[in-house]
Coordinates of N, CA and C in Angstrom, one line a residue:
M725 N -80.7 100.5 -118.7 CA -82.1 100.1 -118.5 C -82.2 98.8 -117.7
T726 N -83.0 98.9 -116.6 CA -83.1 97.7 -115.8 C -84.3 96.8 -116.1
A727 N -84.1 95.6 -116.0 CA -85.1 94.6 -116.3 C -86.0 94.4 -115.1
T728 N -87.3 94.3 -115.3 CA -88.2 94.0 -114.2 C -88.4 92.5 -114.1
P729 N -88.2 91.9 -112.9 CA -88.4 90.5 -112.8 C -89.8 90.1 -113.2
A730 N -90.0 88.9 -113.7 CA -91.3 88.4 -114.2 C -92.2 88.2 -113.0
S731 N -91.7 87.9 -111.8 CA -92.5 87.6 -110.7 C -92.9 88.9 -109.9
A732 N -92.6 90.1 -110.4 CA -92.9 91.3 -109.7 C -94.4 91.5 -109.6
A733 N -94.8 92.0 -108.4 CA -96.2 92.2 -108.2 C -96.7 93.4 -109.0
P734 N -97.9 93.3 -109.5 CA -98.5 94.4 -110.3 C -98.7 95.6 -109.5
A735 N -98.6 96.8 -110.1 CA -98.8 98.0 -109.4 C -100.2 98.2 -109.0
P736 N -100.5 99.0 -108.0 CA -101.9 99.1 -107.5 C -102.9 99.5 -108.6
G737 N -102.5 100.3 -109.5 CA -103.5 100.8 -110.5 C -103.6 100.0 -111.8
D738 N -102.8 98.9 -111.9 CA -102.7 98.1 -113.1 C -104.1 97.5 -113.5
G739 N -104.8 97.0 -112.5 CA -106.1 96.5 -112.8 C -107.1 97.5 -113.4
L740 N -107.1 98.7 -112.8 CA -108.0 99.8 -113.3 C -107.6 100.2 -114.7
V741 N -106.3 100.2 -115.0 CA -105.9 100.6 -116.4 C -106.4 99.5 -117.4
R742 N -106.2 98.3 -117.0 CA -106.7 97.2 -117.9 C -108.2 97.2 -118.1
A743 N -108.9 97.4 -117.0 CA -110.4 97.4 -117.1 C -110.8 98.6 -117.9
G744 N -110.2 99.8 -117.7 CA -110.5 101.0 -118.4 C -110.2 100.8 -119.9
A745 N -109.1 100.1 -120.2 CA -108.8 99.9 -121.6 C -109.9 99.0 -122.3
I746 N -110.3 98.0 -121.6 CA -111.4 97.1 -122.2 C -112.7 97.9 -122.4
V747 N -113.1 98.7 -121.3 CA -114.3 99.4 -121.5 C -114.2 100.5 -122.6
F748 N -113.0 101.1 -122.7 CA -112.8 102.0 -123.8 C -112.9 101.4 -125.2
I749 N -112.4 100.2 -125.3 CA -112.5 99.5 -126.6 C -113.9 99.1 -126.9
V750 N -114.7 98.7 -125.9 CA -116.1 98.4 -126.1 C -116.8 99.6 -126.6
G751 N -116.5 100.8 -125.9 CA -117.2 102.0 -126.3 C -116.8 102.5 -127.7
A752 N -115.5 102.2 -128.1 CA -115.0 102.6 -129.4 C -115.7 101.8 -130.5
V753 N -115.8 100.5 -130.2 CA -116.5 99.6 -131.2 C -118.0 100.1 -131.3
A754 N -118.6 100.4 -130.2 CA -120.0 100.8 -130.2 C -120.1 102.1 -131.0
T755 N -119.2 103.0 -130.9 CA -119.2 104.2 -131.6 C -119.1 104.0 -133.1
L756 N -118.2 103.1 -133.5 CA -118.1 102.8 -134.9 C -119.4 102.2 -135.5
V757 N -120.0 101.3 -134.7 CA -121.2 100.6 -135.1 C -122.4 101.6 -135.2
T758 N -122.5 102.6 -134.3 CA -123.6 103.6 -134.4 C -123.4 104.6 -135.4
V759 N -122.1 104.9 -135.8 CA -121.9 105.9 -136.9 C -122.0 105.2 -138.3
A760 N -121.8 103.9 -138.4 CA -121.9 103.2 -139.7 C -123.2 103.5 -140.4
P761 N -124.4 103.5 -139.8 CA -125.6 103.7 -140.6 C -125.6 105.1 -141.2
L762 N -124.9 106.1 -140.7 CA -124.9 107.4 -141.3 C -124.2 107.4 -142.7
F763 N -123.2 106.5 -142.8 CA -122.5 106.4 -144.0 C -123.1 105.4 -145.0
L764 N -123.8 104.4 -144.4 CA -124.4 103.4 -145.3 C -125.8 103.7 -145.7
G765 N -126.4 104.8 -145.2 CA -127.7 105.2 -145.5 C -128.8 104.3 -145.0
T766 N -128.6 103.5 -143.9 CA -129.6 102.6 -143.4 C -130.2 103.3 -142.2
E767 N -131.2 102.6 -141.5 CA -131.8 103.1 -140.3 C -130.9 103.2 -139.2
P768 N -130.9 104.3 -138.4 CA -130.0 104.5 -137.3 C -130.4 103.5 -136.2
F769 N -129.5 103.2 -135.3 CA -129.7 102.3 -134.2 C -130.5 103.0 -133.1
P770 N -131.1 102.2 -132.2 CA -131.9 102.8 -131.1 C -131.0 103.6 -130.2
T771 N -131.6 104.4 -129.3 CA -130.8 105.2 -128.4 C -129.9 104.4 -127.5
V772 N -130.2 103.2 -127.1 CA -129.4 102.4 -126.3 C -128.0 102.2 -126.9
A773 N -127.9 102.1 -128.2 CA -126.6 101.9 -128.8 C -125.8 103.2 -128.7
Y774 N -126.4 104.3 -128.7 CA -125.6 105.5 -128.5 C -125.2 105.7 -127.0
A775 N -126.0 105.1 -126.1 CA -125.6 105.1 -124.7 C -124.4 104.3 -124.5
V776 N -124.3 103.1 -125.2 CA -123.1 102.2 -125.0 C -121.9 102.9 -125.6
S777 N -122.1 103.8 -126.5 CA -120.9 104.6 -127.0 C -120.3 105.5 -125.9
M778 N -121.1 105.8 -125.0 CA -120.5 106.7 -123.9 C -119.5 105.9 -123.0
L779 N -119.5 104.6 -123.2 CA -118.5 103.8 -122.4 C -117.1 104.2 -122.8
M780 N -116.9 104.8 -123.9 CA -115.6 105.2 -124.3 C -115.0 106.2 -123.3
G781 N -115.8 107.2 -123.0 CA -115.4 108.2 -122.0 C -115.2 107.6 -120.6
V782 N -116.1 106.7 -120.3 CA -116.0 106.0 -118.9 C -114.7 105.2 -118.8
G783 N -114.4 104.5 -119.9 CA -113.2 103.7 -119.9 C -112.0 104.6 -119.8
F784 N -112.0 105.7 -120.4 CA -110.9 106.6 -120.3 C -110.7 107.1 -118.9
L785 N -111.8 107.4 -118.2 CA -111.7 107.9 -116.8 C -111.3 106.8 -115.9
V786 N -111.7 105.6 -116.1 CA -111.3 104.5 -115.3 C -109.8 104.3 -115.4
A787 N -109.3 104.3 -116.7 CA -107.9 104.1 -116.9 C -107.1 105.2 -116.3
A788 N -107.6 106.5 -116.4 CA -106.9 107.6 -115.8 C -106.8 107.5 -114.3
A789 N -107.9 107.0 -113.7 CA -107.9 106.7 -112.2 C -106.8 105.7 -111.9
G790 N -106.7 104.7 -112.7 CA -105.6 103.7 -112.4 C -104.2 104.2 -112.5
V791 N -104.0 105.1 -113.5 CA -102.7 105.8 -113.6 C -102.4 106.6 -112.4
L792 N -103.4 107.4 -112.0 CA -103.2 108.3 -110.8 C -103.0 107.4 -109.6
R793 N -103.6 106.3 -109.4 CA -103.4 105.4 -108.3 C -102.0 104.9 -108.3
S794 N -101.5 104.5 -109.5 CA -100.2 104.0 -109.6 C -99.1 105.0 -109.3
I795 N -99.4 106.3 -109.7 CA -98.5 107.4 -109.4 C -98.4 107.6 -107.9
A796 N -99.6 107.6 -107.3 CA -99.6 107.8 -105.8 C -98.9 106.7 -105.1
A797 N -99.0 105.5 -105.5 CA -98.3 104.4 -104.9 C -96.8 104.5 -105.0
Q798 N -96.4 104.9 -106.2 CA -94.9 105.1 -106.5 C -94.4 106.2 -105.7
R799 N -95.1 107.3 -105.5 CA -94.7 108.4 -104.7 C -94.5 108.0 -103.2
R800 N -95.5 107.2 -102.7 CA -95.4 106.7 -101.3 C -94.2 105.8 -101.2
Q801 N -94.0 105.0 -102.1 CA -92.8 104.1 -102.1 C -91.5 104.8 -102.1
A802 N -91.4 105.8 -102.9 CA -90.2 106.7 -103.0 C -90.0 107.5 -101.7
R803 N -91.1 108.0 -101.2 CA -91.0 108.8 -99.9 C -90.5 107.9 -98.8
S804 N -91.1 106.7 -98.7 CA -90.7 105.8 -97.6 C -89.2 105.3 -97.8
A805 N -88.8 105.1 -99.0 CA -87.4 104.7 -99.3 C -86.5 105.9 -98.9
R806 N -86.9 107.1 -99.2 CA -86.1 108.2 -98.9 C -85.9 108.4 -97.4
S807 N -87.1 108.2 -96.7 CA -87.0 108.4 -95.2 C -86.2 107.3 -94.6
A808 N -86.3 106.1 -95.1 CA -85.5 105.0 -94.6 C -84.0 105.2 -94.8
A809 N -83.6 105.7 -96.0 CA -82.2 106.0 -96.3 C -81.7 107.2 -95.4
G810 N -82.6 108.1 -95.1 CA -82.2 109.3 -94.3 C -82.0 108.9 -92.9
S811 N -82.8 107.9 -92.4 CA -82.7 107.5 -91.0 C -81.5 106.5 -90.8
A812 N -81.0 105.9 -91.9 CA -79.9 105.0 -91.8 C -78.6 105.7 -91.6
R813 N -78.6 106.9 -92.0 CA -77.3 107.7 -91.9 C -77.0 108.1 -90.5

């Protein structure tokens, strides 16, 4: 197992994955909050609260886009390294 240096630059999709995770967590908390009145027998929250719950799916999509962007960058890097090694021979 190789260790990654602490000063290594972040991958291109890292920011999207982090942002997606934060948005997902906000949506998950909103989902728990909007479902709670169903179990507690209180008045349900307004429609806006249910709309915030949709951030869970948005966060998942943003994080998935970050993963795909990171995969694409790694493929480009591997392809360029392969072509550089092939031309050095």
